[in-house]
Each structure stands twice: as structure tokens, then as C-alpha cells.
Coordinates of N, CA and C in Angstrom, one line a residue:
M1 N 17.5 9.1 -17.1 CA 17.9 9.6 -15.7 C 16.7 8.9 -14.7
P2 N 17.1 8.2 -13.8 CA 16.2 7.8 -12.7 C 15.6 8.5 -12.3
R3 N 14.3 8.9 -11.9 CA 13.8 10.2 -11.1 C 14.2 9.7 -9.5
R4 N 14.8 11.2 -9.2 CA 14.7 10.7 -7.3 C 13.6 11.2 -6.4
F5 N 14.2 10.7 -5.6 CA 12.6 11.3 -4.5 C 13.7 11.7 -3.2
P6 N 13.1 12.9 -2.4 CA 13.6 13.3 -1.2 C 13.8 12.3 -0.3
H7 N 12.6 11.6 -0.1 CA 12.1 10.5 1.1 C 11.9 9.3 0.2
V8 N 12.9 8.0 1.0 CA 12.9 7.1 0.7 C 12.5 6.4 2.0
Y9 N 11.1 5.2 2.0 CA 11.3 4.3 3.0 C 11.1 2.7 2.6
R10 N 11.6 2.0 3.4 CA 11.9 0.7 3.4 C 11.2 0.0 4.5
G11 N 9.9 -1.0 4.1 CA 10.2 -1.8 5.3 C 9.6 -3.8 4.6
R12 N 8.5 -4.2 5.8 CA 8.7 -5.7 4.9 C 7.4 -6.2 6.3
C13 N 7.3 -7.3 6.0 CA 6.2 -8.3 7.0 C 7.1 -8.4 8.0
F14 N 6.2 -8.9 8.2 CA 7.1 -9.7 9.7 C 8.3 -10.6 9.4
C15 N 8.2 -11.7 8.9 CA 9.2 -12.4 8.1 C 10.2 -12.1 7.1
G16 N 9.8 -11.1 6.0 CA 10.5 -10.9 5.7 C 10.1 -11.4 3.9
S17 N 9.2 -12.2 3.6 CA 8.4 -12.6 2.9 C 8.3 -11.4 1.9
I18 N 7.6 -10.7 2.3 CA 7.2 -9.4 1.5 C 8.1 -7.7 2.0
R19 N 8.8 -7.1 0.9 CA 9.6 -6.4 1.2 C 9.0 -5.1 0.5
V20 N 8.6 -3.6 1.0 CA 8.1 -2.6 0.3 C 9.5 -1.5 0.4
S21 N 9.5 -0.4 -0.7 CA 9.9 0.6 -0.5 C 9.1 1.3 -1.2
F22 N 9.1 2.9 -0.6 CA 7.8 3.5 -1.3 C 8.8 5.0 -1.2
E23 N 9.1 5.4 -1.9 CA 9.3 6.5 -2.4 C 8.4 8.1 -2.7
A24 N 8.7 9.2 -2.2 CA 7.8 10.0 -1.9 C 8.2 11.6 -1.8
H25 N 7.7 12.6 -1.8 CA 8.1 14.4 -2.0 C 7.7 14.5 -0.3
T26 N 7.3 13.9 0.1 CA 6.7 14.9 1.4 C 7.6 14.0 3.1
P27 N 8.0 14.3 3.8 CA 8.3 13.7 5.2 C 7.6 13.1 5.6
P28 N 8.0 12.4 6.8 CA 7.2 11.5 7.2 C 5.8 12.1 7.9
R29 N 6.3 13.4 8.6 CA 5.9 14.1 9.5 C 4.5 14.8 9.1
A30 N 4.6 15.3 7.9 CA 3.5 15.6 7.0 C 2.9 14.6 5.8
T31 N 3.1 13.5 5.8 CA 2.7 13.0 4.8 C 1.0 12.4 5.4
P32 N 0.8 13.0 4.6 CA -1.2 12.6 4.8 C -1.4 10.9 4.9
L33 N -1.9 10.2 5.9 CA -2.5 9.2 6.5 C -4.3 8.8 6.4
R34 N -4.2 7.8 5.9 CA -6.1 7.9 5.4 C -6.5 5.8 6.7
S35 N -7.4 6.0 7.4 CA -7.6 4.9 7.7 C -9.1 4.7 7.2
C36 N -9.2 3.2 6.5 CA -10.2 2.9 6.1 C -11.3 2.3 7.1
T37 N -12.9 3.1 6.9 CA -13.2 2.0 8.1 C -14.3 0.7 7.9
C38 N -13.7 0.6 6.8 CA -13.8 -0.8 6.8 C -14.0 -1.6 7.7
T39 N -14.2 -3.3 7.8 CA -13.8 -4.2 9.0 C -12.6 -4.3 8.4
F40 N -11.6 -4.6 7.3 CA -11.0 -5.3 7.3 C -9.8 -4.2 8.0
C41 N -9.5 -3.0 7.9 CA -8.5 -2.2 8.3 C -8.8 -2.0 9.3
L42 N -9.9 -1.8 10.0 CA -10.4 -1.5 11.5 C -9.4 -2.1 12.2
K43 N -9.7 -4.2 11.9 CA -9.1 -4.9 12.6 C -7.2 -5.3 11.9
H44 N -7.5 -4.3 11.4 CA -5.5 -4.4 11.3 C -5.0 -3.6 11.2
G45 N -5.6 -2.7 11.9 CA -5.3 -1.6 12.8 C -4.7 -0.1 11.2
A46 N -5.0 -0.5 10.4 CA -4.5 0.2 8.9 C -4.2 1.7 8.6
R47 N -2.8 1.8 8.6 CA -2.7 3.7 8.0 C -2.2 3.9 6.9
N48 N -2.7 3.8 5.8 CA -2.1 3.7 4.3 C -2.2 5.8 4.0
T49 N -1.3 5.6 3.3 CA -0.9 6.8 2.5 C -0.5 6.1 0.9
S50 N -0.3 7.4 0.1 CA -0.1 6.8 -1.0 C 0.8 8.5 -1.6
D51 N 1.4 8.0 -2.8 CA 1.6 9.5 -3.7 C 1.7 9.4 -5.0
P52 N 0.9 10.1 -5.8 CA 0.2 9.9 -7.0 C 1.7 10.2 -8.0
E53 N 2.3 11.0 -7.2 CA 3.7 11.8 -7.8 C 5.1 10.6 -7.4
G54 N 4.9 10.0 -6.7 CA 5.8 8.8 -6.4 C 6.1 7.4 -7.2
R55 N 6.6 6.3 -6.3 CA 6.8 5.7 -6.7 C 6.7 4.2 -5.5
A56 N 6.3 3.4 -6.0 CA 6.4 2.0 -4.9 C 6.9 0.9 -5.2
R57 N 8.0 0.0 -4.7 CA 8.1 -1.7 -4.9 C 7.8 -2.2 -3.9
L58 N 7.0 -3.5 -4.7 CA 6.8 -4.3 -3.9 C 7.0 -5.4 -4.5
E59 N 8.4 -5.8 -3.3 CA 8.5 -7.6 -3.7 C 8.3 -8.7 -3.0
I60 N 8.2 -9.7 -3.3 CA 7.8 -10.6 -2.7 C 8.7 -11.8 -2.7
R61 N 9.1 -11.6 -2.0 CA 10.1 -12.3 -2.1 C 10.1 -14.9 -2.0
R62 N 8.7 -14.6 -1.3 CA 8.4 -16.0 -1.4 C 6.8 -15.8 -1.8
P63 N 7.0 -16.1 -3.1 CA 5.6 -15.9 -3.8 C 4.2 -17.1 -3.1
G64 N 4.9 -18.0 -2.4 CA 4.2 -19.1 -1.6 C 3.5 -18.1 -0.6
R65 N 4.1 -17.8 0.2 CA 3.9 -17.3 1.2 C 2.6 -16.0 1.0
L66 N 2.7 -15.0 -0.2 CA 1.5 -14.3 -0.6 C 0.5 -14.4 -0.2
S67 N -0.7 -13.8 0.2 CA -2.1 -14.3 0.8 C -2.9 -12.7 -0.5
R68 N -3.6 -12.7 -0.8 CA -4.5 -11.5 -1.4 C -5.8 -11.6 -0.8
F69 N -6.2 -10.3 -0.7 CA -7.8 -10.6 0.3 C -8.5 -9.5 -0.2
D70 N -9.6 -9.6 -0.9 CA -10.2 -8.7 -2.2 C -12.1 -9.4 -2.2
F71 N -12.2 -8.3 -0.6 CA -14.2 -8.3 -0.3 C -14.6 -7.6 -1.4
R72 N -14.0 -6.9 -2.5 CA -15.1 -5.9 -3.2 C -14.1 -6.4 -4.6
P73 N -14.6 -7.2 -5.0 CA -14.2 -7.8 -6.9 C -13.9 -6.8 -7.4
Q74 N -12.9 -7.3 -8.2 CA -12.3 -6.2 -9.4 C -12.1 -4.5 -8.7
T75 N -11.8 -4.1 -7.4 CA -11.5 -3.0 -6.7 C -10.4 -2.9 -6.0
G76 N -9.4 -4.4 -6.1 CA -7.9 -3.8 -5.5 C -7.6 -5.2 -4.5
G77 N -6.6 -5.9 -4.7 CA -6.4 -6.8 -3.7 C -5.4 -6.1 -2.6
R78 N -5.8 -6.7 -0.9 CA -4.9 -6.3 -0.1 C -3.9 -7.2 0.1
L79 N -2.4 -6.8 0.5 CA -1.5 -7.7 0.0 C -0.9 -8.5 1.8
L80 N -1.3 -9.4 2.0 CA -1.0 -9.7 2.6 C 0.5 -10.6 3.2
C81 N 1.0 -11.1 4.2 CA 1.7 -12.3 4.4 C 1.1 -13.4 5.3
G82 N 1.2 -14.3 4.3 CA 0.2 -15.6 4.5 C 0.4 -16.6 5.7
F83 N 2.1 -16.2 6.0 CA 3.1 -17.0 7.3 C 3.1 -15.6 8.6
C84 N 3.6 -14.6 8.4 CA 3.4 -14.0 9.5 C 2.0 -13.2 9.3
G85 N 1.4 -12.9 9.0 CA 0.3 -12.2 9.1 C 0.0 -10.8 8.7
A86 N 1.4 -10.3 8.7 CA 1.5 -8.8 8.1 C 0.6 -8.1 6.9
Y87 N -0.4 -7.2 7.0 CA -0.8 -6.3 6.0 C 0.1 -5.3 5.5
V88 N 0.8 -5.5 4.3 CA 1.4 -4.2 3.9 C 0.9 -3.6 3.1
A89 N 0.1 -3.7 1.8 CA -0.2 -2.5 0.8 C -1.7 -3.3 0.3
T90 N -1.8 -2.9 -0.5 CA -3.5 -2.9 -1.4 C -2.5 -2.7 -3.1
A91 N -3.0 -3.3 -3.7 CA -2.5 -3.0 -5.2 C -3.5 -3.1 -6.1
R92 N -3.2 -2.6 -7.4 CA -4.1 -3.0 -8.4 C -3.9 -2.4 -9.5
C93 N -4.0 -3.0 -10.8 CA -3.6 -3.2 -12.1 C -5.1 -2.1 -12.3
I94 N -4.4 -0.8 -12.9 CA -5.4 -0.2 -13.7 C -5.3 0.9 -14.9
G95 N -5.5 0.7 -15.9 CA -5.3 0.9 -17.1 C -3.6 0.6 -17.4
G96 N -3.6 -0.7 -17.0 CA -2.4 -1.0 -17.5 C -1.1 -1.2 -16.6
R97 N -1.4 -0.7 -15.9 CA -0.4 -0.1 -14.7 C -0.7 -0.2 -13.7
W98 N 0.5 -1.0 -12.6 CA 0.3 -1.2 -11.2 C 0.1 0.0 -10.4
L99 N -0.8 0.1 -10.0 CA -0.9 1.3 -8.5 C -0.9 0.7 -7.2
A100 N -0.7 1.3 -5.9 CA -0.4 0.8 -4.5 C -0.9 2.1 -3.5
T101 N -1.6 1.6 -2.7 CA -1.3 2.4 -1.3 C -0.5 1.6 -0.4
I102 N -0.1 2.2 1.0 CA 1.2 1.5 1.8 C 0.6 1.6 2.9
N103 N 0.7 0.5 3.8 CA 0.4 0.9 5.0 C 1.4 0.9 5.9
V104 N 1.5 2.4 6.3 CA 2.8 2.7 6.7 C 3.6 1.9 8.1
N105 N 2.3 1.2 8.7 CA 2.5 0.6 10.2 C 3.9 -0.8 9.4
A106 N 3.4 -0.4 8.0 CA 4.6 -2.2 7.5 C 6.2 -1.3 7.3
L107 N 6.2 -0.2 7.8 CA 7.2 0.5 7.2 C 8.5 0.8 8.2
D108 N 9.8 0.4 8.4 CA 10.5 0.3 9.4 C 10.4 2.0 10.4
R109 N 10.1 2.9 9.9 CA 10.2 4.2 10.4 C 8.4 4.3 10.4
T110 N 7.8 3.7 11.1 CA 6.4 3.9 11.2 C 6.3 5.1 12.0
Q111 N 7.1 4.7 13.3 CA 6.5 5.7 14.3 C 7.1 7.7 14.2
E112 N 7.5 7.9 12.7 CA 7.8 9.0 12.4 C 6.8 9.5 11.6
F113 N 5.8 8.6 11.1 CA 4.8 9.4 10.2 C 3.5 9.8 11.7
T114 N 4.1 10.6 12.1 CA 2.6 11.3 13.1 C 1.4 11.7 13.0
Q115 N 1.0 12.0 11.2 CA -0.1 12.9 11.1 C -1.5 12.2 11.4
R116 N -2.2 12.6 12.5 CA -3.9 11.6 12.8 C -4.2 11.1 11.0
P117 N -4.2 10.0 11.0 CA -5.0 9.5 10.0 C -6.5 9.9 9.6
R118 N -6.9 10.6 8.4 CA -8.2 10.7 7.7 C -8.8 9.6 7.9
L119 N -10.6 9.6 8.4 CA -10.9 8.3 8.2 C -11.9 8.3 7.3
M120 N -12.0 7.3 6.5 CA -12.5 7.5 5.4 C -13.5 6.3 4.9
D121 N -14.8 6.4 4.3 CA -15.7 5.8 4.0 C -15.7 5.5 2.4
Y122 N -15.5 4.7 1.9 CA -15.8 4.2 0.5 C -16.9 3.3 0.2
S123 N -17.3 3.0 1.1 CA -18.7 2.3 1.2 C -19.3 2.3 0.2
G124 N -20.0 4.0 0.0 CA -20.9 4.3 -1.3 C -20.4 4.4 -2.8
E125 N -19.3 3.6 -2.8 CA -18.3 4.2 -4.2 C -19.4 3.2 -4.9
S126 N -19.2 3.3 -6.3 CA -19.2 1.9 -7.1 C -18.1 1.3 -7.8
A127 N -17.7 0.5 -7.9 CA -16.1 -0.5 -8.3 C -15.8 0.6 -9.4
A128 N -16.5 1.3 -10.4 CA -15.9 2.2 -11.4 C -15.5 3.6 -10.8
E129 N -16.3 4.1 -9.4 CA -15.2 5.6 -8.9 C -14.2 5.2 -8.4
T130 N -14.7 3.6 -7.7 CA -13.5 3.3 -6.7 C -11.7 3.4 -7.7
R131 N -11.9 3.0 -8.8 CA -11.0 2.9 -9.8 C -10.8 3.7 -10.3
A132 N -11.6 4.8 -10.0 CA -11.0 6.2 -10.8 C -10.4 6.8 -9.9
R133 N -10.8 6.6 -8.8 CA -10.0 7.4 -7.5 C -8.7 7.1 -6.9
R134 N -8.4 5.5 -7.3 CA -7.2 4.9 -6.9 C -6.6 5.7 -8.2
A135 N -7.3 5.2 -9.3 CA -6.2 5.9 -10.6 C -5.4 7.3 -10.1
A136 N -6.4 8.3 -9.7 CA -6.0 9.3 -9.5 C -5.3 9.7 -8.2
K137 N -4.9 8.6 -7.3 CA -4.7 8.7 -6.0 C -3.5 8.0 -5.8
W138 N -3.1 7.2 -6.1 CA -1.9 5.6 -5.5 C -0.8 6.4 -6.2
T139 N -0.5 5.3 -5.1 CA 1.2 5.5 -5.4 C 1.6 4.5 -7.4
P140 N 2.1 5.2 -7.9 CA 2.7 3.8 -9.4 C 3.7 2.9 -8.9
A141 N 3.5 1.5 -8.7 CA 4.0 0.3 -8.6 C 5.1 -0.3 -9.2
E142 N 5.4 -1.3 -9.1 CA 6.0 -2.4 -9.4 C 5.8 -3.4 -8.8
I143 N 5.7 -4.6 -9.2 CA 5.4 -5.5 -8.3 C 7.0 -6.9 -9.0
V144 N 7.5 -7.3 -7.7 CA 8.4 -8.0 -8.3 C 7.8 -9.6 -7.8
L145 N 8.3 -10.2 -8.3 CA 8.0 -11.7 -7.9 C 9.6 -12.4 -7.7
R146 N 10.1 -13.0 -6.7 CA 11.6 -13.9 -6.6 C 10.6 -15.0 -6.6
K147 N 11.8 -15.8 -7.5 CA 11.3 -17.1 -7.2 C 12.7 -17.8 -6.7
R148 N 12.3 -18.7 -5.6 CA 13.5 -19.1 -5.0 C 13.9 -20.9 -5.5

């Protein structure tokens, strides 16, 4: 029997080419948020969250519009829509499984996430430390590519 989560959030990029669902144990007002201090996240105003006991699904409805940005090779790729420019999530395959952190600004109920984001500076981490942190804290994810 599939596991049920008390809180299910859905969202998408502006044009709908990338859709996301995020299932978690915490309500939006209690969900901890992070804002990375890298220039990418600062320029996008990103507010990310994850639940290592939750579940995420990223559905790429138009794969030709998917754009990945990865300024630290081997640590994870930010998933953006190459058409409308929205930053939806960052995902990485670690230890044979996909993990993701979700930008709550891409969710339909973004205004319900009211926690002040904790500023995070990961610049001192090695690639191995980054992968270990993500393996422990990010949300297990499924990435689905739709063919048109």
C-alpha cells in the first residue's frame, strides 16, 4: 500500500512545462525553509525545502524546455524552465536514487510557507560533503520525462 502524507503541495513553472508535487509531514507554516547565499539562489529569490521522509515528483512535460544549471559540477543540477525561466527544484542522483530540494516559490500555495528562510552558506563544503548532506536531508524524488 502506498505511503500517505498529510500534506501534499503541487506547483509548476509559469508555462507548465515542469510540474512538481511535494509530499511532506509538516504543514506549510511549520515547514523549514532555506535560502542559499550563492548568487544563483540570491538572484532567483529561492526559498527551498526538503523532507527526507517525504516524496517529490518532478514531471517534465516538455523535455526540450528543461534547462539545467550546475555551477558546481558533480553536486546537483538546478532545474529551470528554458522557456519561462522559472527555477523549480534542484535534483541529483546520489547512491542510485534521485533526491531533490523544492523551491517553494514554484508551488501553488507558496504564500502559506511563512517561515523565515535560514540563510545557508555551503561554499566551504567539498563535493563529497555536499553529496553526504544532500543524501541525509533531501527528499526522495521521481523524475518523469513526458514525450510529446
